[in-house]
Amino acid sequence: MAVDYTVIVLYLAGMLAMGWWGMRRARSKSDFLVAGRRLGPAMYSGTMAAIVLGGASTIGGVGLGYQYGLSGAWMVFTIGLGLLALSVFFSARIARLKVYTVSEMLDLRYGGRAGVISGVVMWAYTLMLAVTSTIAYATIFDVLFDMNRTVAIILGGSIVVAYSTLGGMWSITLTDMVQFVVKTIGVLLLLLPIAVVKAGGFGAMKAKLPTAYFDPLGIGGETIFTYVLIYTFGMLIGQDIWQRVFTARSDTTAKWGGTVAGTYCLAYALAGAVIGTAARVLYPKLGSPDDAFATIVKDELPVGVRGLVLAAALAAVMSTSSGALIACATVANNDIWSRLRGGTRSDDHDEVRGNRVFILVMGIGVIGTAIALNDVVEALTVAYNLLVGGLLVPILGGLLWKRGTVQGALAAVTVGGLAVIGLMAGYGILANEPVYYGLLSSLVAYVAVSLVTKPTDEAVLANWRERLAGRGTPELVSEPVPAHP
């Protein structure tokens, strides 16, 4: 294992070095939070794919393949579909707004007063996303070093917090690009073909497994529908995803770069399901489906390659964790704290310092929560249910329906959020009904209240249309940074 350990240690050291280098580029709020809005197509596509394909998509995706066969691809497939929908239909307009958070978009569209409550919901979602990603370090470091769970969380979480705090989005962008390359090589180019060959090829896999393992809908229609509601729609409105859209240097980059990333996600989904199916042939009686990834890596891959594939799993977790962390800190500082203190404006240096402090504080909170929390699935389900049930309707309504009002938006967030919480208490956290009925109640509240209240002021809508067209007055863009500082 010495070679494998060396690969992992070099990878982690490289992440910290990237954070230090990114710190030199983060000279303004725009640099720190959205990489100066200067990412081109290649970097944008790679980093967008990196953030949406986390530990759940890698370890969990293989686990679903182990449990259900090829239809286990549906969870990650719906993530890819959501990213494609966002990129094709909305990302160009979102990028032209030149804002930092989803709540700022809501304030622009509705004329203020929608941001604080939506910020609290979005903060809770991004916090839980960061926590669940951080917990995944325990699984990977346990395979690598037989490490204590708490120590593993502190080690992995500290590295992510360190490079995120140093350089903000520039550091995260650089590390995510490396992580994208490592995941592509480790999972798609190495683990996938090796797993299929070790299982005897597709012919042997079909001969040894039930036909249901090769049914595209074997996981069940209701499960697929729930994945669409939670993950496809979640991709449309999450702060962690939107903040990456804001990094694109043009609306064209956001649209076509995101389309490439979404297509990549579809291929990654199928790869994970095939790897899991191969693991079922090789290890038919594992204690848990989520053990499939670690088991096939540990037992079937040669030295060196094993270290690279485990680095790929680590990369998947770190990219999602860092993206959720900066999103959580951005929402906490810009949508909640700045409003509570009256929104006084600081110079660029103070803005960077303030956001850096928030990332550090949120990071410590995330690590502490991850250590204390046991049920990862329930925490992530609560986060996604609140996000979709409370914020999907007012966000998409604002983009698509002129008649929507701020009162309707607030009603949708409040009614949808409370309905989701109440239904989770009644049906159980993992039930499908909370997100179904929560989303429906949010839609009814939004339409009904919007129709009975005064339409949004025409001046607000005119400013909104100008910003959507890219003709508004966003924050000043910092001076370009030399390519080789």
PDB file of N, CA, C and O in Angstrom, residues 242-295:
ATOM      1  N   TRP A 242     -25.710  27.457  -8.755  1.00  0.00           N
ATOM      2  CA  TRP A 242     -25.800  28.807  -9.309  1.00  0.00           C
ATOM      3  C   TRP A 242     -24.486  29.562  -9.151  1.00  0.00           C
ATOM      4  O   TRP A 242     -24.092  30.334 -10.025  1.00  0.00           O
ATOM      5  N   GLN A 243     -23.813  29.357  -8.023  1.00  0.00           N
ATOM      6  CA  GLN A 243     -22.563  30.088  -7.800  1.00  0.00           C
ATOM      7  C   GLN A 243     -21.518  29.703  -8.839  1.00  0.00           C
ATOM      8  O   GLN A 243     -20.664  30.514  -9.197  1.00  0.00           O
ATOM      9  N   ARG A 244     -21.577  28.471  -9.349  1.00  0.00           N
ATOM     10  CA  ARG A 244     -20.698  28.083 -10.445  1.00  0.00           C
ATOM     11  C   ARG A 244     -21.132  28.731 -11.761  1.00  0.00           C
ATOM     12  O   ARG A 244     -20.296  29.080 -12.585  1.00  0.00           O
ATOM     13  N   VAL A 245     -22.431  28.866 -11.962  1.00  0.00           N
ATOM     14  CA  VAL A 245     -22.907  29.562 -13.166  1.00  0.00           C
ATOM     15  C   VAL A 245     -22.383  30.993 -13.184  1.00  0.00           C
ATOM     16  O   VAL A 245     -21.992  31.517 -14.235  1.00  0.00           O
ATOM     17  N   PHE A 246     -22.337  31.614 -12.011  1.00  0.00           N
ATOM     18  CA  PHE A 246     -21.869  33.000 -11.920  1.00  0.00           C
ATOM     19  C   PHE A 246     -20.392  33.147 -12.302  1.00  0.00           C
ATOM     20  O   PHE A 246     -19.924  34.247 -12.568  1.00  0.00           O
ATOM     21  N   THR A 247     -19.642  32.038 -12.307  1.00  0.00           N
ATOM     22  CA  THR A 247     -18.214  32.128 -12.633  1.00  0.00           C
ATOM     23  C   THR A 247     -17.957  32.186 -14.138  1.00  0.00           C
ATOM     24  O   THR A 247     -16.837  32.486 -14.560  1.00  0.00           O
ATOM     25  N   ALA A 248     -18.958  31.886 -14.950  1.00  0.00           N
ATOM     26  CA  ALA A 248     -18.765  31.855 -16.407  1.00  0.00           C
ATOM     27  C   ALA A 248     -18.465  33.254 -16.928  1.00  0.00           C
ATOM     28  O   ALA A 248     -19.063  34.240 -16.501  1.00  0.00           O
ATOM     29  N   ARG A 249     -17.543  33.354 -17.900  1.00  0.00           N
ATOM     30  CA  ARG A 249     -17.176  34.665 -18.414  1.00  0.00           C
ATOM     31  C   ARG A 249     -18.207  35.220 -19.388  1.00  0.00           C
ATOM     32  O   ARG A 249     -18.158  36.407 -19.732  1.00  0.00           O
ATOM     33  N   SER A 250     -19.129  34.387 -19.859  1.00  0.00           N
ATOM     34  CA  SER A 250     -20.185  34.858 -20.759  1.00  0.00           C
ATOM     35  C   SER A 250     -21.382  33.934 -20.638  1.00  0.00           C
ATOM     36  O   SER A 250     -21.274  32.815 -20.129  1.00  0.00           O
ATOM     37  N   ASP A 251     -22.537  34.412 -21.110  1.00  0.00           N
ATOM     38  CA  ASP A 251     -23.723  33.566 -21.067  1.00  0.00           C
ATOM     39  C   ASP A 251     -23.575  32.367 -22.000  1.00  0.00           C
ATOM     40  O   ASP A 251     -24.118  31.296 -21.744  1.00  0.00           O
ATOM     41  N   THR A 252     -22.833  32.517 -23.090  1.00  0.00           N
ATOM     42  CA  THR A 252     -22.586  31.396 -23.996  1.00  0.00           C
ATOM     43  C   THR A 252     -21.776  30.298 -23.312  1.00  0.00           C
ATOM     44  O   THR A 252     -22.054  29.107 -23.456  1.00  0.00           O
ATOM     45  N   THR A 253     -20.761  30.709 -22.541  1.00  0.00           N
ATOM     46  CA  THR A 253     -19.968  29.738 -21.777  1.00  0.00           C
ATOM     47  C   THR A 253     -20.843  28.986 -20.789  1.00  0.00           C
ATOM     48  O   THR A 253     -20.739  27.763 -20.651  1.00  0.00           O
ATOM     49  N   ALA A 254     -21.718  29.718 -20.098  1.00  0.00           N
ATOM     50  CA  ALA A 254     -22.597  29.088 -19.117  1.00  0.00           C
ATOM     51  C   ALA A 254     -23.518  28.072 -19.778  1.00  0.00           C
ATOM     52  O   ALA A 254     -23.738  26.977 -19.253  1.00  0.00           O
ATOM     53  N   LYS A 255     -24.041  28.410 -20.951  1.00  0.00           N
ATOM     54  CA  LYS A 255     -24.989  27.526 -21.624  1.00  0.00           C
ATOM     55  C   LYS A 255     -24.311  26.280 -22.176  1.00  0.00           C
ATOM     56  O   LYS A 255     -24.692  25.154 -21.861  1.00  0.00           O
ATOM     57  N   TRP A 256     -23.289  26.461 -22.998  1.00  0.00           N
ATOM     58  CA  TRP A 256     -22.677  25.323 -23.684  1.00  0.00           C
ATOM     59  C   TRP A 256     -21.689  24.567 -22.793  1.00  0.00           C
ATOM     60  O   TRP A 256     -21.577  23.337 -22.891  1.00  0.00           O
ATOM     61  N   GLY A 257     -20.986  25.283 -21.914  1.00  0.00           N
ATOM     62  CA  GLY A 257     -20.116  24.597 -20.964  1.00  0.00           C
ATOM     63  C   GLY A 257     -20.910  23.720 -20.017  1.00  0.00           C
ATOM     64  O   GLY A 257     -20.514  22.595 -19.701  1.00  0.00           O
ATOM     65  N   GLY A 258     -22.057  24.225 -19.561  1.00  0.00           N
ATOM     66  CA  GLY A 258     -22.920  23.429 -18.692  1.00  0.00           C
ATOM     67  C   GLY A 258     -23.532  22.251 -19.411  1.00  0.00           C
ATOM     68  O   GLY A 258     -23.737  21.177 -18.822  1.00  0.00           O
ATOM     69  N   THR A 259     -23.829  22.411 -20.699  1.00  0.00           N
ATOM     70  CA  THR A 259     -24.369  21.306 -21.480  1.00  0.00           C
ATOM     71  C   THR A 259     -23.354  20.171 -21.596  1.00  0.00           C
ATOM     72  O   THR A 259     -23.703  18.987 -21.477  1.00  0.00           O
ATOM     73  N   VAL A 260     -22.090  20.521 -21.805  1.00  0.00           N
ATOM     74  CA  VAL A 260     -21.033  19.501 -21.845  1.00  0.00           C
ATOM     75  C   VAL A 260     -20.926  18.794 -20.492  1.00  0.00           C
ATOM     76  O   VAL A 260     -20.823  17.563 -20.421  1.00  0.00           O
ATOM     77  N   ALA A 261     -20.965  19.568 -19.405  1.00  0.00           N
ATOM     78  CA  ALA A 261     -20.868  18.977 -18.068  1.00  0.00           C
ATOM     79  C   ALA A 261     -22.047  18.057 -17.789  1.00  0.00           C
ATOM     80  O   ALA A 261     -21.888  16.974 -17.210  1.00  0.00           O
ATOM     81  N   GLY A 262     -23.257  18.466 -18.188  1.00  0.00           N
ATOM     82  CA  GLY A 262     -24.436  17.627 -17.985  1.00  0.00           C
ATOM     83  C   GLY A 262     -24.340  16.319 -18.751  1.00  0.00           C
ATOM     84  O   GLY A 262     -24.704  15.243 -18.242  1.00  0.00           O
ATOM     85  N   THR A 263     -23.837  16.383 -19.979  1.00  0.00           N
ATOM     86  CA  THR A 263     -23.657  15.171 -20.780  1.00  0.00           C
ATOM     87  C   THR A 263     -22.633  14.239 -20.136  1.00  0.00           C
ATOM     88  O   THR A 263     -22.807  13.013 -20.108  1.00  0.00           O
ATOM     89  N   TYR A 264     -21.567  14.814 -19.597  1.00  0.00           N
ATOM     90  CA  TYR A 264     -20.562  14.038 -18.877  1.00  0.00           C
ATOM     91  C   TYR A 264     -21.203  13.308 -17.688  1.00  0.00           C
ATOM     92  O   TYR A 264     -20.884  12.145 -17.412  1.00  0.00           O
ATOM     93  N   CYS A 265     -22.111  13.979 -16.991  1.00  0.00           N
ATOM     94  CA  CYS A 265     -22.785  13.372 -15.844  1.00  0.00           C
ATOM     95  C   CYS A 265     -23.579  12.133 -16.258  1.00  0.00           C
ATOM     96  O   CYS A 265     -23.644  11.149 -15.508  1.00  0.00           O
ATOM     97  N   LEU A 266     -24.204  12.177 -17.424  1.00  0.00           N
ATOM     98  CA  LEU A 266     -24.977  11.025 -17.898  1.00  0.00           C
ATOM     99  C   LEU A 266     -24.057   9.822 -18.110  1.00  0.00           C
ATOM    100  O   LEU A 266     -24.395   8.689 -17.745  1.00  0.00           O
ATOM    101  N   ALA A 267     -22.871  10.063 -18.691  1.00  0.00           N
ATOM    102  CA  ALA A 267     -21.908   8.983 -18.894  1.00  0.00           C
ATOM    103  C   ALA A 267     -21.395   8.453 -17.556  1.00  0.00           C
ATOM    104  O   ALA A 267     -21.229   7.233 -17.370  1.00  0.00           O
ATOM    105  N   TYR A 268     -21.156   9.356 -16.604  1.00  0.00           N
ATOM    106  CA  TYR A 268     -20.669   8.970 -15.278  1.00  0.00           C
ATOM    107  C   TYR A 268     -21.711   8.119 -14.554  1.00  0.00           C
ATOM    108  O   TYR A 268     -21.371   7.171 -13.834  1.00  0.00           O
ATOM    109  N   ALA A 269     -22.992   8.458 -14.745  1.00  0.00           N
ATOM    110  CA  ALA A 269     -24.080   7.699 -14.128  1.00  0.00           C
ATOM    111  C   ALA A 269     -24.077   6.257 -14.605  1.00  0.00           C
ATOM    112  O   ALA A 269     -24.168   5.310 -13.802  1.00  0.00           O
ATOM    113  N   LEU A 270     -23.964   6.082 -15.911  1.00  0.00           N
ATOM    114  CA  LEU A 270     -23.965   4.728 -16.469  1.00  0.00           C
ATOM    115  C   LEU A 270     -22.724   3.956 -16.023  1.00  0.00           C
ATOM    116  O   LEU A 270     -22.799   2.766 -15.704  1.00  0.00           O
ATOM    117  N   ALA A 271     -21.579   4.637 -15.972  1.00  0.00           N
ATOM    118  CA  ALA A 271     -20.341   3.981 -15.541  1.00  0.00           C
ATOM    119  C   ALA A 271     -20.470   3.463 -14.114  1.00  0.00           C
ATOM    120  O   ALA A 271     -20.079   2.322 -13.815  1.00  0.00           O
ATOM    121  N   GLY A 272     -21.004   4.278 -13.217  1.00  0.00           N
ATOM    122  CA  GLY A 272     -21.168   3.854 -11.827  1.00  0.00           C
ATOM    123  C   GLY A 272     -22.071   2.635 -11.699  1.00  0.00           C
ATOM    124  O   GLY A 272     -21.789   1.708 -10.931  1.00  0.00           O
ATOM    125  N   ALA A 273     -23.169   2.624 -12.479  1.00  0.00           N
ATOM    126  CA  ALA A 273     -24.099   1.495 -12.423  1.00  0.00           C
ATOM    127  C   ALA A 273     -23.442   0.219 -12.949  1.00  0.00           C
ATOM    128  O   ALA A 273     -23.633  -0.871 -12.392  1.00  0.00           O
ATOM    129  N   VAL A 274     -22.657   0.337 -14.014  1.00  0.00           N
ATOM    130  CA  VAL A 274     -21.972  -0.835 -14.576  1.00  0.00           C
ATOM    131  C   VAL A 274     -20.933  -1.370 -13.592  1.00  0.00           C
ATOM    132  O   VAL A 274     -20.810  -2.586 -13.386  1.00  0.00           O
ATOM    133  N   ILE A 275     -20.178  -0.466 -12.949  1.00  0.00           N
ATOM    134  CA  ILE A 275     -19.188  -0.891 -11.947  1.00  0.00           C
ATOM    135  C   ILE A 275     -19.879  -1.623 -10.800  1.00  0.00           C
ATOM    136  O   ILE A 275     -19.421  -2.674 -10.330  1.00  0.00           O
ATOM    137  N   GLY A 276     -21.007  -1.086 -10.349  1.00  0.00           N
ATOM    138  CA  GLY A 276     -21.757  -1.738  -9.276  1.00  0.00           C
ATOM    139  C   GLY A 276     -22.291  -3.098  -9.680  1.00  0.00           C
ATOM    140  O   GLY A 276     -22.281  -4.051  -8.881  1.00  0.00           O
ATOM    141  N   THR A 277     -22.749  -3.206 -10.917  1.00  0.00           N
ATOM    142  CA  THR A 277     -23.242  -4.488 -11.418  1.00  0.00           C
ATOM    143  C   THR A 277     -22.114  -5.512 -11.470  1.00  0.00           C
ATOM    144  O   THR A 277     -22.294  -6.687 -11.096  1.00  0.00           O
ATOM    145  N   ALA A 278     -20.944  -5.076 -11.909  1.00  0.00           N
ATOM    146  CA  ALA A 278     -19.779  -5.975 -11.923  1.00  0.00           C
ATOM    147  C   ALA A 278     -19.410  -6.403 -10.504  1.00  0.00           C
ATOM    148  O   ALA A 278     -19.054  -7.570 -10.258  1.00  0.00           O
ATOM    149  N   ALA A 279     -19.495  -5.481  -9.561  1.00  0.00           N
ATOM    150  CA  ALA A 279     -19.189  -5.814  -8.161  1.00  0.00           C
ATOM    151  C   ALA A 279     -20.163  -6.853  -7.619  1.00  0.00           C
ATOM    152  O   ALA A 279     -19.794  -7.709  -6.805  1.00  0.00           O
ATOM    153  N   ARG A 280     -21.408  -6.815  -8.082  1.00  0.00           N
ATOM    154  CA  ARG A 280     -22.404  -7.807  -7.635  1.00  0.00           C
ATOM    155  C   ARG A 280     -22.012  -9.209  -8.077  1.00  0.00           C
ATOM    156  O   ARG A 280     -22.232 -10.188  -7.362  1.00  0.00           O
ATOM    157  N   VAL A 281     -21.444  -9.296  -9.285  1.00  0.00           N
ATOM    158  CA  VAL A 281     -20.973 -10.590  -9.773  1.00  0.00           C
ATOM    159  C   VAL A 281     -19.786 -11.079  -8.941  1.00  0.00           C
ATOM    160  O   VAL A 281     -19.708 -12.251  -8.553  1.00  0.00           O
ATOM    161  N   LEU A 282     -18.868 -10.168  -8.642  1.00  0.00           N
ATOM    162  CA  LEU A 282     -17.643 -10.542  -7.927  1.00  0.00           C
ATOM    163  C   LEU A 282     -17.881 -10.786  -6.443  1.00  0.00           C
ATOM    164  O   LEU A 282     -17.251 -11.656  -5.835  1.00  0.00           O
ATOM    165  N   TYR A 283     -18.784  -9.993  -5.848  1.00  0.00           N
ATOM    166  CA  TYR A 283     -19.032 -10.070  -4.393  1.00  0.00           C
ATOM    167  C   TYR A 283     -20.539 -10.077  -4.151  1.00  0.00           C
ATOM    168  O   TYR A 283     -21.129  -9.047  -3.799  1.00  0.00           O
ATOM    169  N   PRO A 284     -21.200 -11.210  -4.322  1.00  0.00           N
ATOM    170  CA  PRO A 284     -22.668 -11.239  -4.261  1.00  0.00           C
ATOM    171  C   PRO A 284     -23.255 -11.039  -2.869  1.00  0.00           C
ATOM    172  O   PRO A 284     -24.454 -10.795  -2.739  1.00  0.00           O
ATOM    173  N   LYS A 285     -22.446 -11.102  -1.809  1.00  0.00           N
ATOM    174  CA  LYS A 285     -23.013 -11.065  -0.460  1.00  0.00           C
ATOM    175  C   LYS A 285     -22.353 -10.010   0.426  1.00  0.00           C
ATOM    176  O   LYS A 285     -22.022 -10.273   1.583  1.00  0.00           O
ATOM    177  N   LEU A 286     -22.159  -8.818  -0.097  1.00  0.00           N
ATOM    178  CA  LEU A 286     -21.627  -7.721   0.721  1.00  0.00           C
ATOM    179  C   LEU A 286     -22.646  -7.304   1.772  1.00  0.00           C
ATOM    180  O   LEU A 286     -23.865  -7.393   1.558  1.00  0.00           O
ATOM    181  N   GLY A 287     -22.140  -6.808   2.905  1.00  0.00           N
ATOM    182  CA  GLY A 287     -23.036  -6.386   3.968  1.00  0.00           C
ATOM    183  C   GLY A 287     -23.893  -5.197   3.591  1.00  0.00           C
ATOM    184  O   GLY A 287     -25.050  -5.090   3.994  1.00  0.00           O
ATOM    185  N   SER A 288     -23.333  -4.265   2.815  1.00  0.00           N
ATOM    186  CA  SER A 288     -24.061  -3.068   2.399  1.00  0.00           C
ATOM    187  C   SER A 288     -23.700  -2.736   0.958  1.00  0.00           C
ATOM    188  O   SER A 288     -22.528  -2.871   0.568  1.00  0.00           O
ATOM    189  N   PRO A 289     -24.678  -2.290   0.152  1.00  0.00           N
ATOM    190  CA  PRO A 289     -24.368  -1.892  -1.227  1.00  0.00           C
ATOM    191  C   PRO A 289     -23.300  -0.804  -1.303  1.00  0.00           C
ATOM    192  O   PRO A 289     -22.511  -0.763  -2.251  1.00  0.00           O
ATOM    193  N   ASP A 290     -23.265   0.087  -0.300  1.00  0.00           N
ATOM    194  CA  ASP A 290     -22.294   1.177  -0.318  1.00  0.00           C
ATOM    195  C   ASP A 290     -20.855   0.697  -0.106  1.00  0.00           C
ATOM    196  O   ASP A 290     -19.906   1.460  -0.282  1.00  0.00           O
ATOM    197  N   ASP A 291     -20.698  -0.586   0.279  1.00  0.00           N
ATOM    198  CA  ASP A 291     -19.351  -1.156   0.411  1.00  0.00           C
ATOM    199  C   ASP A 291     -18.778  -1.610  -0.931  1.00  0.00           C
ATOM    200  O   ASP A 291     -17.602  -1.962  -1.013  1.00  0.00           O
ATOM    201  N   ALA A 292     -19.606  -1.605  -1.971  1.00  0.00           N
ATOM    202  CA  ALA A 292     -19.190  -2.162  -3.263  1.00  0.00           C
ATOM    203  C   ALA A 292     -18.000  -1.415  -3.843  1.00  0.00           C
ATOM    204  O   ALA A 292     -17.046  -2.029  -4.325  1.00  0.00           O
ATOM    205  N   PHE A 293     -18.044  -0.077  -3.804  1.00  0.00           N
ATOM    206  CA  PHE A 293     -16.962   0.706  -4.394  1.00  0.00           C
ATOM    207  C   PHE A 293     -15.629   0.402  -3.716  1.00  0.00           C
ATOM    208  O   PHE A 293     -14.642   0.067  -4.380  1.00  0.00           O
ATOM    209  N   ALA A 294     -15.606   0.520  -2.400  1.00  0.00           N
ATOM    210  CA  ALA A 294     -14.361   0.313  -1.672  1.00  0.00           C
ATOM    211  C   ALA A 294     -13.849  -1.112  -1.828  1.00  0.00           C
ATOM    212  O   ALA A 294     -12.638  -1.341  -1.957  1.00  0.00           O
ATOM    213  N   THR A 295     -14.759  -2.077  -1.845  1.00  0.00           N
ATOM    214  CA  THR A 295     -14.354  -3.482  -1.925  1.00  0.00           C
ATOM    215  C   THR A 295     -13.708  -3.797  -3.269  1.00  0.00           C
ATOM    216  O   THR A 295     -12.644  -4.429  -3.333  1.00  0.00           O
TER     217      THR A 295
END
